[in-house]
Amino acid sequence: MNERVMALANRALKEDIFPTSLYVPAQGLRPEDPMDCAKFFRQYILSQPVRVIKGEKLAGFFRFANAIPLDHSEKEQTENVVVAMPTDLYQKIGFSHITAYFRKHSDYIPDSPVCFLDWDHFCTNFPFMLKHGVKGYLDRIAFSKGAHIGNEEQQKFLSAMEYVVESIKLYFEHVADEYEKQGSAELAAMCRKVPWNRPENFREAVQAYWAFWLLLPDSLGRMDQCLYPFYQADLDKGLIDHEEAKELIGELLVKAFSSRPGGGFTEHRSADTTFSIGGYDEHGEDGFNEMSVICMEAMAELPTWRPQCNVRVNKKTTHEHFKTIAKFNRRQSNIVFTNDDVRIPAFIKMGIPYEDAVGYTMVGCNEWTIVGKGHTGSQGFFNPLKAMERSLDGFDTSLDALADFDEYYAKYRLCLKEDIFKMMDLADAYYDECEKDVSVVTSVFIEDCIDKAKSLTARGQRHSTSNWSCNGFADAIDSLIAIKYFVYDHKRFKLSEIAKMTKANWQGYEKERQEMMSVNTYWGNDIAYADGIAARFVSTLEEICALRTPKKSGVFRFGSYVGYNYANTSMGKMTGACPNGRYAGEYLSDGMGAGRDKQRNGLTAYLKSVSKIDNSFFIGPTATNITVDERMADTDEKMEKLARIYETFIRLGGLQLQPTYLKAGDLEKAKATPEDYGSLRVRVTGYSGFFTRLDDGTQDEIIHRYRANEHDD
C-alpha cells in the first residue's frame, strides 16, 4: 500500500477522520409522515460539515449517527421532548417503534433464554447506481407514480422518495462547493458528476461507490464484480495500473473502517462493512478476477481490521485461486471462504430466482442478503437446549417409560416445536412494530420498494427471509448422542438418572460425567453414528420451520453463529447442565464448532462432519471457525497442504470456513497478562476482535477451539 493511504490508515487508528455530525432539530415534522421524513433527510445532510483531507482522492463524509441527539435520554425521546425522525434503517436511527421493541428483546439485554433478536443488515443497489446513476431512480419513481394513480397514500410515499433522491444531488453539490473553496477542483468536479450520473471511468466508479455507500453504510456488496468492468476498460486504455487501483480501493476501505460513530478505532470487532468477491456471474462463470486480488491485497496490507471479505468459491474455482485465497487469509484473517454451490441452490429452494440468487453478498457477521433486493440478514438467536431441559423434567419413571430413542426424540421434538413457535411469535411481533415506522431513505435503495410504493418496513423489498442462529448447535446434537448411546444403545444409565445428574449440575456425579465425556462418539469427528443424529436434528428444524410463514414474508431458516454480543455466552448463563457433560451456566458451543473437548479425530474429520450438514435448509447466519497453529503454515509446502484441506471441505459441500493462525501458548499468556497482548486479534465467530477485550467465556471458548487443532493431522 502506498505511503499516502498508509498514513491515512494510521491516522484512522488514532482519531476520528470523519467530521463531527451536527444535530438538526426536527421542528414541526412528524415521523409518521413520509414527506416529513424526506424533508428532515434533506435538512440533516445539507447541515453536515464537509471535511477535506489533504491529498485524498475520494470525497465526502457524513454519518446519520446524530440524526437524533445522542445526549438525550430514551425517556425524553419517548415523551417527544426530542422528535426522532427515521433516516438510516440499518442503524435504526429515528425508528422509534423498532428501536423500543428491539431494546427490550435483543442480544443487548436478553430477556429470554429461548430466543432474542439480532441486528438487521442491508446492501444498497450498487449495480443500479453504476448503470444509471442516482438520477435513474427518478425515472423509476415516475413510472411507479403512473402505475399507482388514484392511491393518495402511495403517491405521497413516492413523492417523498423523489424528494430524497433530489436531496442526494443537492448534498453532493454542497460537498463540491466546499472542495472548490479549499482548492480541490478535480474532486469538486467529480462530486458534481457522480453518483448523480453514471460513472465513466474507474476513478469515478470508486468515488460513486463510496458516495452511494454513505447513504446506506452497511455491506459493500460485490465490490470486485461491480468495479472490474471500469478497471479493465481503463487498463486497456492505459489510464490506470494495478497499484493505482489498489490505492483507490485502499482509501475506500480505510474510510469505510472509519465510519463508525466516534471513529473506526473505537470498535475492535471486524464486521458491519462486510463485502464479497468472486463467485458466479449471471452466466454461471466464475467471476474471480484481478479486482478480486486487488481487494484482498489492499486488506492484507492495511493495518485496519474492517471491513471483512468473504470470497465466494465454487466448483469452477481453480486450485491456484484456492492457494491465493488461503495465502491472503494467512495474512489477514478477515478474508474467509463461502460456497456458491451450496448457497445459490439453497436460495433458489426458498423461491429466489437464479438471476437474483447469484447476486448475493455476505453482510454483517456472516449473514447474507441479495444485493439491493433483500431484507434478510439475521433476525435473532435461538437456544435448542431449553427444550431439552423440559424434555428431561422429572426424575420419576415417566421418563423411563420412553421405550426407545425414537420415543424420547418425539418428546424432545414437541418441546422444540413449542420453543421454535415462541421464536416465530417474536419475529412476527417485531415485524408488527416495524410496520408502525416508515422508511423512506433506505427504501429508495432496495428493490421493489419503489415499484410497490411501499416502505421497506412494510414488505416493500423483493426478497425476505427470517434467518435465525441455532446457538449451542453441537451441544444439542451431542446431548442427543449421549442419551441414545448411554441410555438406549448401551443401557448404562436410565433416562431418569441422566435427568437427575443434569439437574444436580453434575455435583456428586463427576465420575459419571467423565465417563460420558470420554467416549469418542460425539459430533465433529466424522463418525456416521453422530453425523446421522446431526442430520436428524437439522431435518427436524426444517420440518418445524415449514409449519409457519413469517409475517415479513419469505421463510424461516436456521444457521449457527454467535454475533457481536456473544449470544452463546449470554444464553449459556441462562441454560442448565446438558447430557453431553456441559455444566450449567457454561457458554454454549459456538457456530458450527464441535462441543467442548469433543473434537478428537483432527481437523479433517471435523470438517467432514460439518460438510455433511444439509445447508439447503441450514443456510442462515453460519460460521465455521478453525484455529490453526502458525507452525502448520510456516512453509509453502504446509500452506499447500492447508489450501488443499480448505478446498476439499468446499468440494464436499462445506458452506463457510474461517481459518485463523495463532502461536502456541499466546492465548493463555494473553489471558494471564492482557497488558502484554493488547494487539492480539482472534476470530470469534462471524467477526474478529482483540482477544483481551473479549469476555472470559468467549476467551475460554477460543482457547479450547485452538487446542482442538493444536496437534492435528
XYZ file of C-alpha atoms in Angstrom:
713
model
C 0.000 0.000 0.000
C 1.371 3.426 -0.858
C 2.592 5.889 1.727
C -0.401 8.254 1.460
C -3.040 5.610 2.184
C -0.948 4.031 4.954
C -0.659 7.437 6.610
C -4.429 7.853 6.389
C -4.940 4.362 7.853
C -2.592 5.015 10.769
C -4.387 8.280 11.431
C -7.722 6.431 11.429
C -6.358 4.079 14.096
C -5.919 7.013 16.468
C -8.605 9.595 15.662
C -11.969 10.110 14.015
C -11.296 11.269 10.448
C -14.996 11.939 9.803
C -16.373 15.412 10.550
C -18.397 15.665 13.755
C -22.079 15.151 12.971
C -24.348 18.069 13.797
C -27.732 17.569 15.400
C -30.596 19.050 13.387
C -33.887 19.592 15.285
C -36.961 18.198 13.556
C -39.223 21.114 14.365
C -42.782 20.713 13.156
C -42.042 17.400 11.400
C -43.881 14.136 12.029
C -42.028 10.802 11.846
C -45.136 9.013 10.551
C -45.360 11.309 7.517
C -43.159 10.167 4.573
C -42.672 13.671 3.191
C -41.682 14.994 6.593
C -39.100 12.189 6.800
C -37.778 13.211 3.393
C -37.645 16.883 4.394
C -35.707 16.008 7.524
C -33.252 13.943 5.474
C -32.523 16.978 3.303
C -32.206 19.315 6.277
C -29.885 16.907 8.016
C -27.428 16.108 5.222
C -27.216 19.714 3.996
C -26.410 20.831 7.547
C -23.479 18.447 7.946
C -19.959 19.913 7.795
C -17.638 18.926 4.952
C -14.108 17.862 5.831
C -11.382 17.937 3.187
C -8.322 15.772 3.847
C -5.169 16.876 2.084
C -4.218 14.529 -0.732
C -7.357 12.379 -0.613
C -8.749 11.002 -3.871
C -12.273 10.179 -2.668
C -14.576 12.962 -1.470
C -17.419 13.219 1.006
C -18.005 12.196 4.634
C -21.125 12.191 6.739
C -22.882 10.000 9.280
C -26.509 9.559 10.210
C -25.326 8.957 13.777
C -26.526 12.291 15.200
C -29.840 12.473 13.362
C -31.224 12.303 16.891
C -29.228 13.887 19.731
C -27.160 11.255 21.469
C -27.152 13.108 24.786
C -30.929 12.920 25.261
C -32.430 10.107 27.285
C -34.797 7.471 25.970
C -37.466 8.923 28.309
C -37.114 12.379 26.737
C -37.411 10.894 23.270
C -40.437 8.822 24.258
C -42.174 11.898 25.669
C -41.495 13.799 22.425
C -39.179 16.300 24.081
C -36.999 15.185 21.178
C -38.624 14.100 17.920
C -36.874 11.076 16.387
C -37.081 11.211 12.585
C -36.383 7.962 10.678
C -33.267 8.092 8.497
C -30.983 5.035 8.096
C -32.882 1.807 8.781
C -29.669 -0.232 9.112
C -28.613 1.782 12.162
C -32.263 2.073 13.284
C -31.744 5.822 13.708
C -35.015 7.595 14.406
C -37.181 4.467 14.136
C -38.908 4.785 17.491
C -41.128 1.685 17.431
C -38.419 -0.571 16.034
C -35.810 0.698 18.478
C -38.056 0.452 21.544
C -39.051 -3.148 20.798
C -35.553 -4.191 19.778
C -34.014 -2.873 23.003
C -36.381 -4.991 25.075
C -35.900 -8.194 23.089
C -32.375 -8.094 21.720
C -28.975 -9.566 22.460
C -28.026 -6.349 24.245
C -30.448 -7.079 27.103
C -31.524 -10.712 26.588
C -34.841 -11.218 28.346
C -35.349 -14.841 27.322
C -33.132 -17.923 27.434
C -35.018 -19.298 24.408
C -34.701 -16.543 21.787
C -33.921 -12.883 21.279
C -33.460 -10.506 18.360
C -30.350 -9.749 16.348
C -29.393 -6.747 14.201
C -30.658 -6.324 10.624
C -28.270 -5.836 7.710
C -28.742 -4.493 4.188
C -26.831 -3.892 0.981
C -27.631 -0.959 -1.278
C -28.189 -1.385 -5.009
C -24.682 -0.698 -6.291
C -25.271 -2.267 -9.746
C -28.240 0.034 -10.440
C -26.341 3.149 -9.402
C -23.294 2.290 -11.514
C -25.501 1.657 -14.543
C -27.961 4.550 -14.243
C -26.608 6.967 -11.633
C -28.731 8.062 -8.683
C -30.852 10.140 -11.062
C -32.043 6.858 -12.580
C -34.278 6.458 -9.537
C -36.333 9.455 -10.683
C -37.416 7.580 -13.814
C -38.404 4.559 -11.745
C -40.360 6.712 -9.326
C -42.157 8.482 -12.209
C -43.092 5.110 -13.716
C -44.379 3.871 -10.358
C -46.454 7.006 -9.896
C -48.134 6.225 -13.197
C -48.841 2.689 -12.020
C -50.428 3.876 -8.741
C -52.692 6.672 -9.979
C -55.621 7.157 -7.647
C -53.881 5.893 -4.498
C -53.144 9.032 -2.492
C -51.074 7.269 0.174
C -48.789 5.618 -2.379
C -48.434 8.874 -4.333
C -47.314 10.630 -1.140
C -44.777 7.921 -0.420
C -43.364 8.100 -3.944
C -43.171 11.900 -3.791
C -41.198 11.570 -0.571
C -38.796 9.129 -2.248
C -38.436 11.586 -5.133
C -37.566 14.335 -2.652
C -34.896 12.091 -1.084
C -33.311 11.373 -4.468
C -33.201 15.077 -5.355
C -31.673 15.775 -1.941
C -28.770 13.462 -2.727
C -27.884 15.639 -5.712
C -28.057 18.761 -3.533
C -25.799 17.175 -0.914
C -23.006 16.320 -3.338
C -23.270 19.773 -4.896
C -22.841 21.096 -1.347
C -19.758 18.876 -0.954
C -18.419 20.072 -4.308
C -18.793 23.716 -3.258
C -16.683 23.110 -0.152
C -13.986 21.248 -2.088
C -13.801 24.100 -4.589
C -13.382 26.594 -1.772
C -10.433 24.573 -0.460
C -8.762 24.259 -3.852
C -9.755 20.694 -4.750
C -11.274 21.440 -8.151
C -10.854 17.905 -9.524
C -12.725 16.261 -6.630
C -15.351 19.011 -6.751
C -15.995 18.282 -10.439
C -16.258 14.574 -9.698
C -18.799 15.179 -6.900
C -20.940 17.204 -9.305
C -20.912 14.287 -11.723
C -21.193 11.149 -9.597
C -23.072 9.459 -8.059
C -25.866 11.547 -9.659
C -24.754 10.439 -13.131
C -23.313 7.065 -14.053
C -19.511 6.891 -13.819
C -17.454 6.625 -16.985
C -14.067 5.509 -15.662
C -12.598 3.598 -12.737
C -11.851 6.575 -10.522
C -15.376 7.928 -10.984
C -16.755 4.451 -10.277
C -14.872 4.158 -6.962
C -15.966 7.696 -5.989
C -19.577 6.855 -6.881
C -19.350 3.561 -4.957
C -18.060 5.333 -1.847
C -20.593 8.169 -2.060
C -23.508 5.798 -2.616
C -22.413 3.588 0.282
C -22.570 6.562 2.679
C -26.349 6.647 2.153
C -26.719 3.049 3.416
C -23.448 2.365 5.256
C -23.685 -1.382 5.733
C -22.393 -4.014 3.309
C -20.034 -3.014 0.485
C -21.656 -5.656 -1.708
C -19.806 -7.368 -4.572
C -17.176 -4.693 -4.972
C -14.895 -6.539 -7.384
C -17.716 -7.549 -9.712
C -19.137 -4.025 -9.796
C -15.831 -2.229 -10.329
C -13.952 -4.681 -12.562
C -15.511 -3.553 -15.901
C -14.404 0.032 -15.223
C -10.934 -1.148 -14.178
C -10.466 -3.363 -17.222
C -11.628 -0.627 -19.607
C -9.169 1.893 -18.137
C -6.423 -0.723 -18.044
C -6.910 -1.414 -21.757
C -6.659 2.319 -22.462
C -3.505 2.680 -20.369
C -5.263 5.049 -17.957
C -4.623 3.043 -14.775
C -2.496 0.244 -13.404
C -2.760 -2.328 -10.611
C -1.098 -0.161 -7.961
C -3.191 2.940 -8.728
C -6.366 0.882 -8.489
C -5.207 -0.618 -5.168
C -4.575 2.871 -3.818
C -8.189 3.905 -4.508
C -9.589 0.656 -3.077
C -7.344 1.077 -0.034
C -8.609 4.593 0.604
C -12.215 3.409 0.314
C -11.559 0.599 2.814
C -9.882 2.943 5.300
C -12.767 5.405 5.119
C -15.325 2.612 5.485
C -13.388 1.409 8.561
C -13.640 4.932 9.978
C -17.379 5.323 9.500
C -18.433 4.053 12.932
C -19.608 6.797 15.318
C -16.597 8.180 17.152
C -14.175 6.664 14.641
C -13.316 3.160 13.473
C -10.723 2.628 16.198
C -13.427 2.804 18.900
C -14.869 -0.607 17.910
C -12.434 -3.531 17.954
C -14.648 -6.013 16.114
C -14.405 -6.546 12.375
C -17.891 -6.864 10.910
C -20.511 -4.295 9.744
C -18.969 -3.371 6.387
C -18.639 -6.939 5.096
C -18.372 -7.492 1.347
C -17.924 -10.373 -1.089
C -15.616 -11.020 -4.015
C -15.550 -13.681 -6.708
C -18.461 -16.040 -7.246
C -20.608 -16.995 -10.187
C -21.830 -14.343 -12.579
C -25.262 -14.324 -14.236
C -23.947 -16.715 -16.935
C -22.657 -19.282 -14.438
C -18.987 -18.438 -14.948
C -16.584 -17.836 -12.069
C -16.127 -14.103 -11.568
C -12.798 -14.188 -9.706
C -10.674 -11.526 -11.426
C -7.798 -9.089 -10.957
C -10.042 -6.727 -8.971
C -10.710 -9.625 -6.568
C -6.963 -9.868 -5.972
C -6.627 -6.086 -5.599
C -9.300 -6.077 -2.877
C -7.517 -8.848 -0.948
C -4.124 -7.199 -1.377
C -5.467 -3.909 -0.037
C -6.989 -5.634 3.005
C -3.820 -7.632 3.710
C -1.560 -4.577 3.507
C -3.659 -2.220 5.647
C -3.405 -2.145 9.479
C -7.186 -1.680 9.861
C -9.465 -4.572 10.897
C -12.650 -3.726 8.995
C -14.202 -4.485 6.545
C -14.160 -8.240 6.289
C -14.233 -10.043 2.978
C -15.991 -13.278 2.028
C -14.513 -14.910 -1.055
C -17.219 -16.741 -2.989
C -15.732 -20.016 -4.225
C -17.322 -22.776 -6.295
C -16.606 -25.827 -8.453
C -15.088 -23.566 -11.127
C -12.603 -22.004 -8.693
C -9.154 -23.270 -9.667
C -6.730 -24.797 -7.200
C -4.350 -21.895 -7.854
C -7.072 -19.471 -6.790
C -7.701 -21.519 -3.636
C -3.992 -21.234 -2.814
C -4.067 -17.490 -3.469
C -7.059 -17.014 -1.176
C -5.513 -19.214 1.532
C -2.306 -17.163 1.467
C -4.224 -13.909 1.805
C -6.272 -15.415 4.646
C -2.992 -16.334 6.342
C -2.018 -12.637 6.240
C -5.478 -11.241 7.067
C -7.983 -13.489 8.869
C -10.897 -11.260 7.812
C -10.615 -12.846 4.356
C -12.729 -16.033 4.504
C -14.369 -18.643 2.242
C -18.037 -19.126 1.333
C -19.524 -21.694 -1.061
C -21.623 -20.633 -4.085
C -22.519 -24.223 -4.943
C -24.331 -24.581 -1.616
C -25.758 -21.091 -1.148
C -27.279 -20.428 -4.559
C -29.326 -23.683 -4.709
C -30.490 -23.001 -1.135
C -31.692 -19.534 -2.169
C -33.481 -20.994 -5.189
C -35.133 -23.559 -2.885
C -36.664 -20.705 -0.862
C -38.081 -19.094 -4.010
C -35.334 -16.679 -5.104
C -34.728 -16.984 -8.873
C -31.198 -17.702 -10.098
C -30.706 -14.269 -11.642
C -31.206 -12.716 -8.177
C -29.674 -15.526 -6.107
C -26.370 -15.248 -7.978
C -26.180 -11.617 -6.844
C -25.980 -12.429 -3.140
C -23.417 -10.918 -0.801
C -22.397 -11.627 2.752
C -23.258 -8.946 5.312
C -22.541 -8.311 8.995
C -21.054 -11.317 10.820
C -21.623 -13.854 8.018
C -25.261 -13.252 7.327
C -26.370 -12.904 3.699
C -28.627 -10.796 1.516
C -29.347 -10.209 -2.164
C -27.564 -7.043 -3.294
C -30.097 -4.196 -3.454
C -33.051 -6.578 -3.334
C -33.344 -8.161 0.094
C -34.237 -7.848 3.749
C -32.643 -10.997 5.125
C -29.570 -10.831 7.394
C -30.075 -12.331 10.843
C -33.318 -11.957 12.781
C -32.165 -13.449 16.040
C -30.730 -16.228 18.203
C -32.404 -19.462 19.285
C -31.425 -21.868 22.075
C -32.440 -25.524 21.430
C -31.217 -26.638 24.863
C -34.082 -25.124 26.873
C -36.386 -27.574 25.113
C -34.058 -30.386 26.141
C -34.228 -29.241 29.768
C -38.027 -29.538 29.680
C -37.869 -32.896 27.918
C -35.948 -34.205 30.956
C -38.202 -32.718 33.623
C -38.956 -35.131 36.446
C -36.883 -37.940 37.901
C -39.745 -40.451 38.048
C -40.462 -43.499 35.951
C -42.365 -41.476 33.320
C -39.045 -40.745 31.662
C -38.028 -44.393 31.869
C -41.309 -45.373 30.250
C -39.976 -43.983 26.975
C -39.109 -47.319 25.428
C -36.528 -46.293 22.852
C -34.674 -43.293 21.499
C -37.394 -42.567 18.951
C -39.938 -42.145 21.757
C -37.625 -39.804 23.651
C -36.849 -37.870 20.470
C -40.577 -37.416 19.818
C -40.910 -35.831 23.271
C -37.940 -33.548 22.636
C -39.379 -32.598 19.241
C -42.617 -31.434 20.881
C -40.664 -29.251 23.314
C -38.501 -27.954 20.466
C -41.561 -27.094 18.388
C -43.021 -25.139 21.291
C -39.841 -23.062 21.599
C -39.470 -22.519 17.854
C -43.038 -21.231 17.786
C -42.060 -18.778 20.548
C -39.237 -17.673 18.278
C -41.650 -17.248 15.379
C -44.020 -15.262 17.591
C -41.148 -12.935 18.482
C -40.288 -12.490 14.796
C -43.881 -11.629 13.942
C -44.302 -9.281 16.912
C -41.152 -7.449 15.858
C -42.497 -7.108 12.323
C -45.730 -5.618 13.735
C -43.610 -2.913 15.365
C -41.578 -2.412 12.188
C -44.763 -1.657 10.247
C -45.504 1.259 12.581
C -42.357 3.075 11.379
C -41.875 4.376 7.864
C -38.581 4.105 5.986
C -38.238 6.473 3.062
C -34.472 6.897 2.716
C -33.378 3.248 2.886
C -36.387 2.108 0.835
C -35.132 4.063 -2.165
C -32.142 1.731 -2.458
C -33.872 -1.658 -2.037
C -35.950 -3.118 -4.861
C -39.070 -3.351 -5.128
C -39.972 -0.589 -2.667
C -40.323 1.982 -5.465
C -42.322 -0.338 -7.714
C -44.680 -1.320 -4.875
C -44.707 2.219 -3.428
C -44.195 0.592 -0.036
C -41.758 1.091 2.804
C -39.052 -1.475 3.476
C -40.635 -1.809 6.931
C -43.906 -2.927 5.320
C -42.718 -5.666 2.936
C -41.637 -3.351 0.160
C -38.499 -5.428 -0.556
C -38.326 -8.111 -3.236
C -36.853 -10.883 -1.082
C -37.286 -11.569 2.606
C -36.219 -14.326 4.985
C -36.415 -14.729 8.750
C -32.951 -16.154 9.453
C -32.090 -17.381 12.961
C -28.943 -18.692 14.593
C -29.280 -22.028 16.395
C -26.844 -21.464 19.249
C -25.476 -24.469 21.088
C -25.809 -26.476 17.856
C -23.146 -29.039 18.792
C -24.319 -29.159 22.427
C -27.815 -30.122 21.313
C -26.541 -32.836 18.950
C -24.044 -34.205 21.478
C -26.707 -34.307 24.193
C -28.957 -36.347 21.904
C -25.988 -38.617 21.151
C -25.285 -39.068 24.876
C -28.890 -40.060 25.570
C -29.029 -42.502 22.682
C -25.626 -44.043 23.419
C -25.768 -44.375 27.211
C -29.499 -44.895 27.807
C -30.807 -46.840 24.833
C -27.867 -48.425 22.987
C -25.656 -49.445 25.933
C -28.176 -49.153 28.798
C -25.514 -47.714 31.077
C -27.933 -45.219 32.675
C -31.660 -44.766 32.867
C -33.062 -41.585 31.352
C -34.297 -40.550 34.800
C -30.713 -40.852 36.064
C -29.446 -38.600 33.263
C -32.129 -36.085 34.244
C -31.147 -36.284 37.918
C -27.446 -35.750 37.168
C -28.026 -32.747 34.927
C -30.460 -31.174 37.402
C -27.722 -31.510 40.025
C -25.299 -29.813 37.628
C -23.213 -32.997 37.854
C -22.460 -32.275 41.526
C -21.763 -35.657 43.123
C -21.660 -37.286 39.667
C -18.267 -36.239 38.330
C -17.207 -39.848 37.742
C -20.306 -40.453 35.617
C -19.757 -37.171 33.773
C -16.177 -38.121 32.919
C -17.374 -41.493 31.672
C -19.887 -39.789 29.377
C -17.297 -37.280 28.190
C -14.705 -39.972 27.426
C -16.426 -41.850 24.620
C -15.476 -40.932 21.069
C -18.975 -40.841 19.611
C -19.645 -37.111 19.530
C -20.257 -34.864 16.549
C -17.337 -33.300 14.702
C -15.250 -36.456 14.326
C -16.523 -37.885 11.019
C -18.423 -40.671 12.782
C -21.539 -41.896 10.969
C -23.382 -42.514 14.256
C -23.020 -38.869 15.311
C -23.433 -37.358 11.865
C -26.715 -39.242 11.459
C -28.147 -37.678 14.614
C -26.969 -34.260 13.443
C -28.791 -34.801 10.153
C -31.948 -35.816 12.018
C -31.792 -32.709 14.200
C -31.419 -30.372 11.196
C -34.254 -32.191 9.411
C -36.457 -31.639 12.467
C -35.691 -27.927 12.452
C -36.688 -27.780 8.780
C -39.945 -29.677 9.374
C -40.981 -27.300 12.163
C -39.985 -24.172 10.219
C -42.177 -25.310 7.316
C -45.258 -25.113 9.551
C -45.394 -21.295 9.524
C -44.605 -18.347 7.258
C -43.115 -15.142 8.682
C -45.317 -12.046 8.677
C -42.463 -10.182 6.990
C -42.859 -12.739 4.122
C -40.434 -15.376 2.914
C -39.469 -18.392 5.002
C -37.870 -19.298 8.329
C -34.313 -20.608 8.156
C -31.608 -21.583 10.652
C -27.837 -21.361 10.684
C -25.406 -21.132 13.594
C -23.088 -18.317 14.631
C -22.672 -16.039 17.653
C -22.913 -12.398 16.572
C -21.405 -9.274 18.079
C -22.777 -9.704 21.572
C -21.697 -13.232 22.479
C -25.113 -14.904 22.387
C -23.567 -18.273 23.233
C -22.270 -16.770 26.479
C -25.454 -14.921 27.463
C -27.671 -17.888 26.567
C -25.292 -20.255 28.314
C -25.662 -18.318 31.563
C -29.409 -18.997 31.423
C -29.134 -22.680 30.493
C -28.818 -25.657 32.818
C -26.428 -28.579 32.551
C -26.672 -30.829 29.487
C -26.368 -34.602 28.979
C -23.169 -34.064 26.947
C -21.335 -33.042 30.145
C -21.720 -29.282 29.824
C -22.143 -27.529 33.195
C -24.980 -25.117 33.957
C -24.083 -21.540 33.071
C -21.208 -22.553 30.816
C -21.082 -20.976 27.349
C -22.876 -22.819 24.559
C -20.925 -24.234 21.626
C -20.339 -21.505 19.065
C -21.357 -21.540 15.418
C -20.558 -24.814 13.681
C -17.857 -25.606 16.239
C -17.658 -29.022 17.874
C -18.642 -29.336 21.534
C -16.138 -28.503 24.238
C -13.387 -31.163 24.376
C -15.314 -33.254 21.826
C -13.200 -32.751 18.676
C -10.761 -35.675 18.866
C -10.135 -37.008 15.377
C -8.409 -33.961 13.919
C -9.216 -31.072 11.637
C -10.008 -33.110 8.540
C -12.516 -35.303 10.377
C -14.150 -32.246 11.923
C -14.523 -30.534 8.561
C -16.028 -33.696 7.047
C -18.730 -33.717 9.719
C -19.536 -30.047 9.103
C -19.695 -30.613 5.334
C -22.434 -33.243 5.793
C -24.921 -30.752 7.277
C -27.850 -30.097 4.929
C -27.263 -26.456 4.102
C -30.098 -26.390 1.583
C -32.072 -25.540 4.732
C -29.372 -24.677 7.275
C -28.432 -21.573 5.278
C -28.918 -18.833 7.875
C -26.033 -16.957 9.530
C -23.262 -19.532 9.825
C -19.638 -19.515 10.972
C -17.209 -22.425 10.736
C -14.134 -21.335 12.678
C -10.877 -23.224 12.794
C -7.831 -22.047 14.715
C -4.522 -23.264 13.293
C -1.094 -23.299 14.920
C 1.215 -20.987 12.951
C 3.732 -23.836 12.791
C 1.334 -25.630 10.436
C 1.631 -22.773 7.918
C 5.236 -21.628 8.117
C 6.389 -23.066 4.771
C 4.986 -23.075 1.231
C 4.613 -26.845 1.445
C 2.488 -26.601 4.595
C 0.370 -23.805 3.094
C -0.194 -26.006 0.052
C -1.474 -28.783 2.339
C -3.800 -26.393 4.186
C -5.122 -24.954 0.926
C -5.985 -28.484 -0.214
C -7.797 -29.163 3.072
C -9.833 -25.966 2.650
C -10.573 -26.777 -0.987
C -11.645 -30.328 -0.120
C -14.009 -29.002 2.550
C -15.688 -26.746 -0.013
C -15.825 -29.513 -2.641
C -17.510 -31.810 -0.079
C -20.256 -29.228 0.444
C -18.954 -27.118 3.314
C -20.816 -23.815 3.457
C -18.336 -21.414 5.038
C -14.816 -21.502 6.504
C -12.799 -19.050 8.625
C -9.231 -20.125 9.424
C -7.192 -18.137 11.964
C -3.496 -18.646 12.764
C -2.019 -18.310 16.248
C 1.236 -19.072 18.032
C 1.178 -21.857 20.593
C 0.697 -20.517 24.095
C -0.205 -16.950 23.083
C -3.846 -17.232 24.155
C -3.069 -18.499 27.641
C -0.366 -15.838 28.072
C -2.745 -13.122 26.855
C -5.357 -14.177 29.392
C -2.819 -14.154 32.195
C -1.132 -10.837 31.242
C -3.532 -8.933 28.952
C -1.453 -5.764 29.138
C 1.260 -7.528 27.094
C -1.072 -8.746 24.336
C -3.290 -5.787 23.539
C -2.834 -6.218 19.768
C -3.580 -9.970 19.601
C -6.535 -10.478 17.246
C -8.566 -13.686 17.023
C -11.519 -14.963 15.051
C -14.539 -15.002 17.385
C -17.363 -16.140 15.107
C -18.536 -14.089 12.135
C -16.011 -11.421 13.064
C -12.541 -10.913 14.536
C -11.680 -8.973 17.674
C -8.899 -8.164 20.122
C -8.589 -11.194 22.407
C -8.012 -9.189 25.584
C -11.245 -7.206 25.076
C -13.454 -10.310 24.928
C -15.352 -11.605 27.944
C -13.954 -14.553 29.934
C -16.387 -17.095 28.494
C -15.519 -16.181 24.915
C -11.793 -16.258 25.687
C -12.167 -19.750 27.165
C -14.098 -20.959 24.123
C -11.407 -19.694 21.731
C -8.663 -21.363 23.789
C -10.496 -24.695 23.632
C -11.057 -24.251 19.886
C -7.315 -23.736 19.394
C -6.429 -26.779 21.483
C -8.725 -28.948 19.360
C -6.443 -28.397 16.346
C -3.114 -27.980 18.179
C -1.827 -31.471 17.369
C -3.754 -32.077 14.182
C -3.096 -34.369 11.272
